[in-house]
CSV table of C-alpha atoms in Angstrom, one decimal:
chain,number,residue,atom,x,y,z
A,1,UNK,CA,-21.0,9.0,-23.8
A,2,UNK,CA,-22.1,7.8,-27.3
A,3,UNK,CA,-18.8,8.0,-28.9
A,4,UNK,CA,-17.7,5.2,-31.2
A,5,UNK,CA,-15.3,3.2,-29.9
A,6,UNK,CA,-14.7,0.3,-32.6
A,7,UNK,CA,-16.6,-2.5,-34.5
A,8,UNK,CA,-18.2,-4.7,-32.7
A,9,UNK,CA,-17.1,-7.9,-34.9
A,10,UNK,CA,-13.8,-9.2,-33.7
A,11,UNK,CA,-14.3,-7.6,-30.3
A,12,UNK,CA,-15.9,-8.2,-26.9
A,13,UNK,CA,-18.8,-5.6,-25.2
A,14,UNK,CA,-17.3,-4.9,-21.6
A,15,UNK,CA,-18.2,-2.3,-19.0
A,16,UNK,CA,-19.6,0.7,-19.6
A,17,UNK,CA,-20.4,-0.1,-23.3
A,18,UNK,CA,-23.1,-1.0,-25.7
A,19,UNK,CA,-23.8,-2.2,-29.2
A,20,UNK,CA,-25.4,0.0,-31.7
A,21,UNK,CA,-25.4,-0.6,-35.0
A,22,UNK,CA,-23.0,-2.8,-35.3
A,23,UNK,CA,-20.8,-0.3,-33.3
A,24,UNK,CA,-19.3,-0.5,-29.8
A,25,UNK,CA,-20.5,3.0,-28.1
A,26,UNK,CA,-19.5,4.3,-24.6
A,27,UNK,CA,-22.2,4.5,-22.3
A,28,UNK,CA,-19.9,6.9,-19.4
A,29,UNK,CA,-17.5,9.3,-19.8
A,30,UNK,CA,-14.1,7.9,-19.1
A,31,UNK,CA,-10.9,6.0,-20.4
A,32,UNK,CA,-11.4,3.1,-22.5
A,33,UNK,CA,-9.2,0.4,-22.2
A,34,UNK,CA,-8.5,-2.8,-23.6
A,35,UNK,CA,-7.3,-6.1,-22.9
A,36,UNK,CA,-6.9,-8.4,-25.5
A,37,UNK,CA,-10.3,-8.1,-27.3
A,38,UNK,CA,-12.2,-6.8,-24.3
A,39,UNK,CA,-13.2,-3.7,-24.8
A,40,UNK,CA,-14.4,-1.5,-21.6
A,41,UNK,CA,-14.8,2.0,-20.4
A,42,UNK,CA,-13.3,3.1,-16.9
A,43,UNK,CA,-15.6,5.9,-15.7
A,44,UNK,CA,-13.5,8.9,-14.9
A,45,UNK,CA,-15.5,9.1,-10.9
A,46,UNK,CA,-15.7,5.8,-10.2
A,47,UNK,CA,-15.2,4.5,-6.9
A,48,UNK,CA,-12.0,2.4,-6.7
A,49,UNK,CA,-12.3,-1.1,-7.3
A,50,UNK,CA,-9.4,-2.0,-6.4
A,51,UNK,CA,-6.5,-4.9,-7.4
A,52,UNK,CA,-4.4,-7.7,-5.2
A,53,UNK,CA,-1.2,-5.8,-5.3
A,54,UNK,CA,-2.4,-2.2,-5.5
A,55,UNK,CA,-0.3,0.2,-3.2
A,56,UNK,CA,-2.9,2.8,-1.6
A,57,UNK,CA,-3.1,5.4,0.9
A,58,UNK,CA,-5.6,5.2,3.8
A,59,UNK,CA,-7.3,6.9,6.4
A,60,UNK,CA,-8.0,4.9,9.9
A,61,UNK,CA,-11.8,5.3,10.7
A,62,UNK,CA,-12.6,2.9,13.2
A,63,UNK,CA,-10.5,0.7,15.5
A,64,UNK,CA,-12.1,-2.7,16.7
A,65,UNK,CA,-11.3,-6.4,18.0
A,66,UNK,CA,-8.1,-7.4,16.0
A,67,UNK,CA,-8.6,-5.2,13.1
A,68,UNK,CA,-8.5,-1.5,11.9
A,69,UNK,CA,-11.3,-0.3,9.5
A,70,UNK,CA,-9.9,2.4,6.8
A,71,UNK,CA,-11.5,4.3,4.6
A,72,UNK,CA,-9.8,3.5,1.1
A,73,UNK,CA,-12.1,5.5,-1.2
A,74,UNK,CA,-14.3,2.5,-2.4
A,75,UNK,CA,-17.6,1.1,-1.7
A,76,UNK,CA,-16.5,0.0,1.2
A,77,UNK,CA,-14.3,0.5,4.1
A,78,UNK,CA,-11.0,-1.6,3.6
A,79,UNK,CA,-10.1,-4.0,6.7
A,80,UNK,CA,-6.4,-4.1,8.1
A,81,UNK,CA,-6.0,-7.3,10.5
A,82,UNK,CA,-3.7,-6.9,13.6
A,83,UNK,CA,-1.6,-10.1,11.5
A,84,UNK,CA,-0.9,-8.0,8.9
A,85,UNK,CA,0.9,-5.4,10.7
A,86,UNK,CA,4.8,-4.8,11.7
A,87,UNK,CA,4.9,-5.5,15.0
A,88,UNK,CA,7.4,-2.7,16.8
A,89,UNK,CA,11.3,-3.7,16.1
A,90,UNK,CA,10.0,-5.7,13.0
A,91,UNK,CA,9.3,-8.5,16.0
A,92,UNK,CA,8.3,-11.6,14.2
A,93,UNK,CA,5.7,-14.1,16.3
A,94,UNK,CA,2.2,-14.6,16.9
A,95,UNK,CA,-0.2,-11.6,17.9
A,96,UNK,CA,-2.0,-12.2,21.3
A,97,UNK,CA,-4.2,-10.4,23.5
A,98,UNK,CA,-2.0,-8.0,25.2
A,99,UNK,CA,-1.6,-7.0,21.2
A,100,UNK,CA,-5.2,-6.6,21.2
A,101,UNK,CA,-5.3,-4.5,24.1
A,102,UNK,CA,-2.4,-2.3,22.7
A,103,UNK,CA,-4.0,-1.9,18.9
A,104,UNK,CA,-4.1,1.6,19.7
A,105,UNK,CA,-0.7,1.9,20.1
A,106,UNK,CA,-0.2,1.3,17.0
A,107,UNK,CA,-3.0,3.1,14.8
A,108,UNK,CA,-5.9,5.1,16.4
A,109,UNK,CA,-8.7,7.2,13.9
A,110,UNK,CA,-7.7,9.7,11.8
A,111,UNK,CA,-4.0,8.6,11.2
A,112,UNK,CA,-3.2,8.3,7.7
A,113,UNK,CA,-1.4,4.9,6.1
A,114,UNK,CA,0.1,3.7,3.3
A,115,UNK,CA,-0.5,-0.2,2.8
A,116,UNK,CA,-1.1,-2.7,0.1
A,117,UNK,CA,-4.0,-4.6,-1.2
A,118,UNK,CA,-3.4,-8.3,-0.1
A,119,UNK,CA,-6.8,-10.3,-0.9
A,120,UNK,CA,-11.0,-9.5,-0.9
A,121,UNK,CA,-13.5,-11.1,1.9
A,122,UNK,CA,-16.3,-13.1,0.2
A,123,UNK,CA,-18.2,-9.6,0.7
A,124,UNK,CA,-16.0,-7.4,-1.3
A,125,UNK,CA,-14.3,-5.9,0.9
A,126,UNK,CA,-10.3,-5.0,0.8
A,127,UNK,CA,-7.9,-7.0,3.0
A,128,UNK,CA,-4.4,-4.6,3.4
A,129,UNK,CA,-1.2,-5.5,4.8
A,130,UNK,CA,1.5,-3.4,6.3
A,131,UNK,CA,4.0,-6.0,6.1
A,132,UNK,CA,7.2,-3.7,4.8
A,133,UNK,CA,8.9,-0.6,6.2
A,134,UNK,CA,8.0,0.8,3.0
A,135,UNK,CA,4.4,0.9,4.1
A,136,UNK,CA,3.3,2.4,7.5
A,137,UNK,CA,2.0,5.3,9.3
A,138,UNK,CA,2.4,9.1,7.4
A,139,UNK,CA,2.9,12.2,8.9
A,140,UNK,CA,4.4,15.6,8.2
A,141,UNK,CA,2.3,15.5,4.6
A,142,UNK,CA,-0.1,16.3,2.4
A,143,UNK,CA,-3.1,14.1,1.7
A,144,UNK,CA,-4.3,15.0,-2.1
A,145,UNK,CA,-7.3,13.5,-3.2
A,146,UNK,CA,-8.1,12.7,-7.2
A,147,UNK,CA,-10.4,10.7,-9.4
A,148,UNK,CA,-8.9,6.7,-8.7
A,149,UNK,CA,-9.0,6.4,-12.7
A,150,UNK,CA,-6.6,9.2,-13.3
A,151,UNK,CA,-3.9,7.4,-11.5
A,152,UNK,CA,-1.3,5.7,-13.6
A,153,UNK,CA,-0.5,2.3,-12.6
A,154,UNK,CA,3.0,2.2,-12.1
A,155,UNK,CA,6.2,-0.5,-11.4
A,156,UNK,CA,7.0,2.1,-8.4
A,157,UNK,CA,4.3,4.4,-6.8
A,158,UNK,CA,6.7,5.6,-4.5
A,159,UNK,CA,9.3,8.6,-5.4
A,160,UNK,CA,11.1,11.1,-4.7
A,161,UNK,CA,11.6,14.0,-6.0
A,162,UNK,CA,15.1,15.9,-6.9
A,163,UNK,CA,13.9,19.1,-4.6
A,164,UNK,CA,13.5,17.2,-1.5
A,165,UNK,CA,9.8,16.2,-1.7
A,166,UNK,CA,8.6,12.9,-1.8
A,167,UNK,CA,4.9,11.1,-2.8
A,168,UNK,CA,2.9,7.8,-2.5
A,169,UNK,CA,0.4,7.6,-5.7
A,170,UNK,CA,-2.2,5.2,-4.2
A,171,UNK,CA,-4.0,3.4,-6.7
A,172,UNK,CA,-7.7,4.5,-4.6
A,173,UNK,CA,-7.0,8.4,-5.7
A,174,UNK,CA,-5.3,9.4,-2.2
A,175,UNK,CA,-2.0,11.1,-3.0
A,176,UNK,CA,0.5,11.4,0.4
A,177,UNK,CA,3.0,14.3,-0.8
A,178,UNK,CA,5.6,14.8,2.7
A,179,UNK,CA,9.1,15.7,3.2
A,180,UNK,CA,11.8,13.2,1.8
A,181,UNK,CA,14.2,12.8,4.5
A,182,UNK,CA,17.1,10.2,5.5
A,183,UNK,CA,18.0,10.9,1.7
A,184,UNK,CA,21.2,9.4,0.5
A,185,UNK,CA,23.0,8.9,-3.1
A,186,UNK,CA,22.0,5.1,-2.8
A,187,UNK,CA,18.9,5.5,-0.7
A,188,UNK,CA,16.0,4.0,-2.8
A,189,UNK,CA,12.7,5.9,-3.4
A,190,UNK,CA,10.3,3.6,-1.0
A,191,UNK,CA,13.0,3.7,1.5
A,192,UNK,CA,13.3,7.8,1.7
A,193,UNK,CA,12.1,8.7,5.1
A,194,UNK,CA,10.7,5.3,6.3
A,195,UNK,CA,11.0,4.4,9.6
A,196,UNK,CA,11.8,1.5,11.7
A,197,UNK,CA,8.6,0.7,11.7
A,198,UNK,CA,7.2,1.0,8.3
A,199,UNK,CA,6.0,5.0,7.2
A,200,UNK,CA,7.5,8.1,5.5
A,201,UNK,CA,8.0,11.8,7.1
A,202,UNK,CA,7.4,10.9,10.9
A,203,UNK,CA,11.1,11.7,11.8
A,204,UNK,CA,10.8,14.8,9.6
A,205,UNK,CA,7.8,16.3,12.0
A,206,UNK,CA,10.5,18.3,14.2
A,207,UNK,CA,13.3,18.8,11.3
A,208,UNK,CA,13.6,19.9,7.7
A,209,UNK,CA,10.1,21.9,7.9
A,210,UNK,CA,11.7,25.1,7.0
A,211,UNK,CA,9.7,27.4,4.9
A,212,UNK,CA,10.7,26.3,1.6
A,213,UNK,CA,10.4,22.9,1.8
A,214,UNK,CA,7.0,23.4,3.1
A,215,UNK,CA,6.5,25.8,0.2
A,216,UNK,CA,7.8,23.3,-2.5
A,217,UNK,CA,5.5,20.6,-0.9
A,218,UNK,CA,2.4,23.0,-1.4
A,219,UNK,CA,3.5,23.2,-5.4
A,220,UNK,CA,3.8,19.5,-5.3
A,221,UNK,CA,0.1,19.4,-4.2
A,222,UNK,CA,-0.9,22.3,-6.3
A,223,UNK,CA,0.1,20.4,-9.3
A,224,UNK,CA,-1.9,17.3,-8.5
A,225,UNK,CA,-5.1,19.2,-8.2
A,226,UNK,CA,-4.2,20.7,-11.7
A,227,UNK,CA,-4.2,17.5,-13.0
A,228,UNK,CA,-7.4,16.4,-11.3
A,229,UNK,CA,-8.9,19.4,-12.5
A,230,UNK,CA,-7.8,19.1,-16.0
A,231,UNK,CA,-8.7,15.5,-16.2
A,232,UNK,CA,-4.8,14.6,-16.7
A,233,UNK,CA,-2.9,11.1,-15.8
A,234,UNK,CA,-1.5,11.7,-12.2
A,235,UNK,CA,1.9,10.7,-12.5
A,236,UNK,CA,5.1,11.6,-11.3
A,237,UNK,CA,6.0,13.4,-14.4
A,238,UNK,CA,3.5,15.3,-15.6
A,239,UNK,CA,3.9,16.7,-11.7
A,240,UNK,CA,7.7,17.4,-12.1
A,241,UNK,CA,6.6,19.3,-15.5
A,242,UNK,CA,3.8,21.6,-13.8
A,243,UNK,CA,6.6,21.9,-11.0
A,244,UNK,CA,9.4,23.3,-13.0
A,245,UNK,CA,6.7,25.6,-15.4
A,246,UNK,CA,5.3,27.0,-12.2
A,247,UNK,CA,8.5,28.3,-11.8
A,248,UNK,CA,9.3,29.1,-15.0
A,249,UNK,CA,6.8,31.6,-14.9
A,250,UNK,CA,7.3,32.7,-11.8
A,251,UNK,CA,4.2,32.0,-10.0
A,252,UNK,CA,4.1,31.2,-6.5
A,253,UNK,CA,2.2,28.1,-5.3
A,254,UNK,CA,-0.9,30.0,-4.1
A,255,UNK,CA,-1.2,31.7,-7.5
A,256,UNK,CA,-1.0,27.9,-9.8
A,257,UNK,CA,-4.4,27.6,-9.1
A,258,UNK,CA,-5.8,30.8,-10.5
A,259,UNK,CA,-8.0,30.2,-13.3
A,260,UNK,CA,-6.3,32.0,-15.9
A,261,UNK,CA,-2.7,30.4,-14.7
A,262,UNK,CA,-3.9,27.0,-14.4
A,263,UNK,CA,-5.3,27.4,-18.2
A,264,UNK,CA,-1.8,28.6,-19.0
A,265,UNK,CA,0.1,25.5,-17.1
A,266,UNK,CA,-2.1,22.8,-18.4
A,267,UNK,CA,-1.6,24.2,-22.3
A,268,UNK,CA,2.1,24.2,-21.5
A,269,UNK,CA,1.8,20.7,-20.3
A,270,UNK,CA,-0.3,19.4,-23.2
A,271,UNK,CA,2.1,20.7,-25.4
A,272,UNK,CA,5.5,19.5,-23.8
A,273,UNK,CA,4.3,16.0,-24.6
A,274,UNK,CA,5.2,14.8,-21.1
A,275,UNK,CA,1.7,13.2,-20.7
A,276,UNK,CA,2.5,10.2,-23.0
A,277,UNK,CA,6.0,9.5,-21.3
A,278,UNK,CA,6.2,7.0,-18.1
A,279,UNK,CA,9.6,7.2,-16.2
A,280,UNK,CA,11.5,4.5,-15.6
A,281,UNK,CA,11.4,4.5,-11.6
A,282,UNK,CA,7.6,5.2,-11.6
């Protein structure tokens, strides 16, 4: 807050700024960004706003008559319709009331999805969709929470990892990190481990959760609260960098999070330049 951002002539003043003497100031700590000559600051613990589009990761809180409440990390808790889910089999006809009376056959509380933002009620509130087998119930994760402004918006938010790890960077700040599985040399990244009906790491709940590959999903996750704590773009490469330097120096996955090794990790990171590169399949 109070740092010059630019001259006010030739710009506009947007959120989270003000003029003073003839200069554009921040009023919040955050990231500024600009759109043509709108100038704005994104304050770093915002709630989520939120985007038609955005791909996010929710938790079920409350199930009621033809709809599923979630809570997306915003102001308010995000609404998923009963007609805006896969219906078992990828079935395609009209929902009726035995549907109703089976909603929790589907989702129940506490069950963690991945879905995308499809339009806003008059009230604010987010309308999702489920309408892919790309999106769909989680399990056999990690749920990873962050500052929403940290995360880079990306072409993909879905990928997988070369060590058999996969993640779902919602745009809200939740962060799924699970076990890739069904993985095949032509097997895209949102299709690794989805199932029939929408979802990633439910057929992996009973297979592939050997020790290590539970051990390399706890350095996934260790390396996204790095970068939360750091105040670093979440991203799947700056997350692949703290992965291989974690190893690199030999520390296990409980230890990354030590003071004086996260210190170490995070210079190493700053350094390698890999915070200013986007991957192509992000």
């Amino acid at each position: 807050p109070g740092e010059e951002l630019c001259e006010e002539v030739g710009f506009l003043r947007g959120h989270g700024t003000y003029v003073k003497d003839g200069m554009l100031v921040a009023a919040v700590a955050g990231v500024v960004e600009r759109v043509n000559k709108l100038v704005s600051v994104r304050p770093y613990n915002a709630r989520y706003g939120g985007e038609v589009g955005d791909v996010v990761v929710c938790r079920v809180v409350d199930v009621g008559a033809k709809r599923w409440k979630v809570d997306v990390n915003a102001r308010q808790k995000g609404v998923l319709l009963l007609s805006s889910i896969n219906l078992p089999g990828g079935e395609q006809r009209r929902r009726t009331a035995e549907d109703q009376l089976n909603m929790r056959q589907f989702y129940v509380e506490h069950d963690v999805l991945s879905a995308e933002v499809q339009t806003f009620f008059a009230d604010g509130a987010m309308s999702l969709h489920t309408r892919s087998l790309k999106y769909g119930k989680l399990g056999c994760g990690t749920l990873v929470t962050v500052a929403p402004s940290l995360v880079r918006r990306a072409k993909q938010h879905f990928h997988t990892f070369d060590f058999g790890v996969a993640t779902i960077f919602g745009m809200n700040g939740f962060i799924w990190v699970g076990i890739a599985t069904a993985l095949s040399p032509k097997a895209d990244a949102m299709d690794v481990g989805s199932t029939r009906d929408g979802g990633i790491g439910e057929e992996a709940q009973e297979s592939d959760a050997s020790f290590h590959v539970r051990e390399r999903t706890c350095r996934v996750c260790n390396a996204i609260v790095l970068l939360d704590r750091f105040f670093m773009p979440v991203a799947a490469a700056p997350v692949h960098a703290l992965y291989e330097k974690s190893i690199e120096a030999g520390m296990s996955p409980w230890d990354m999070l030590l003071p004086e090794n996260a210190i170490l990790l995070a210079d190493g990171l700053r350094a390698s330049g890999v915070l200013g590169v986007r991957v192509a399949d992000e």
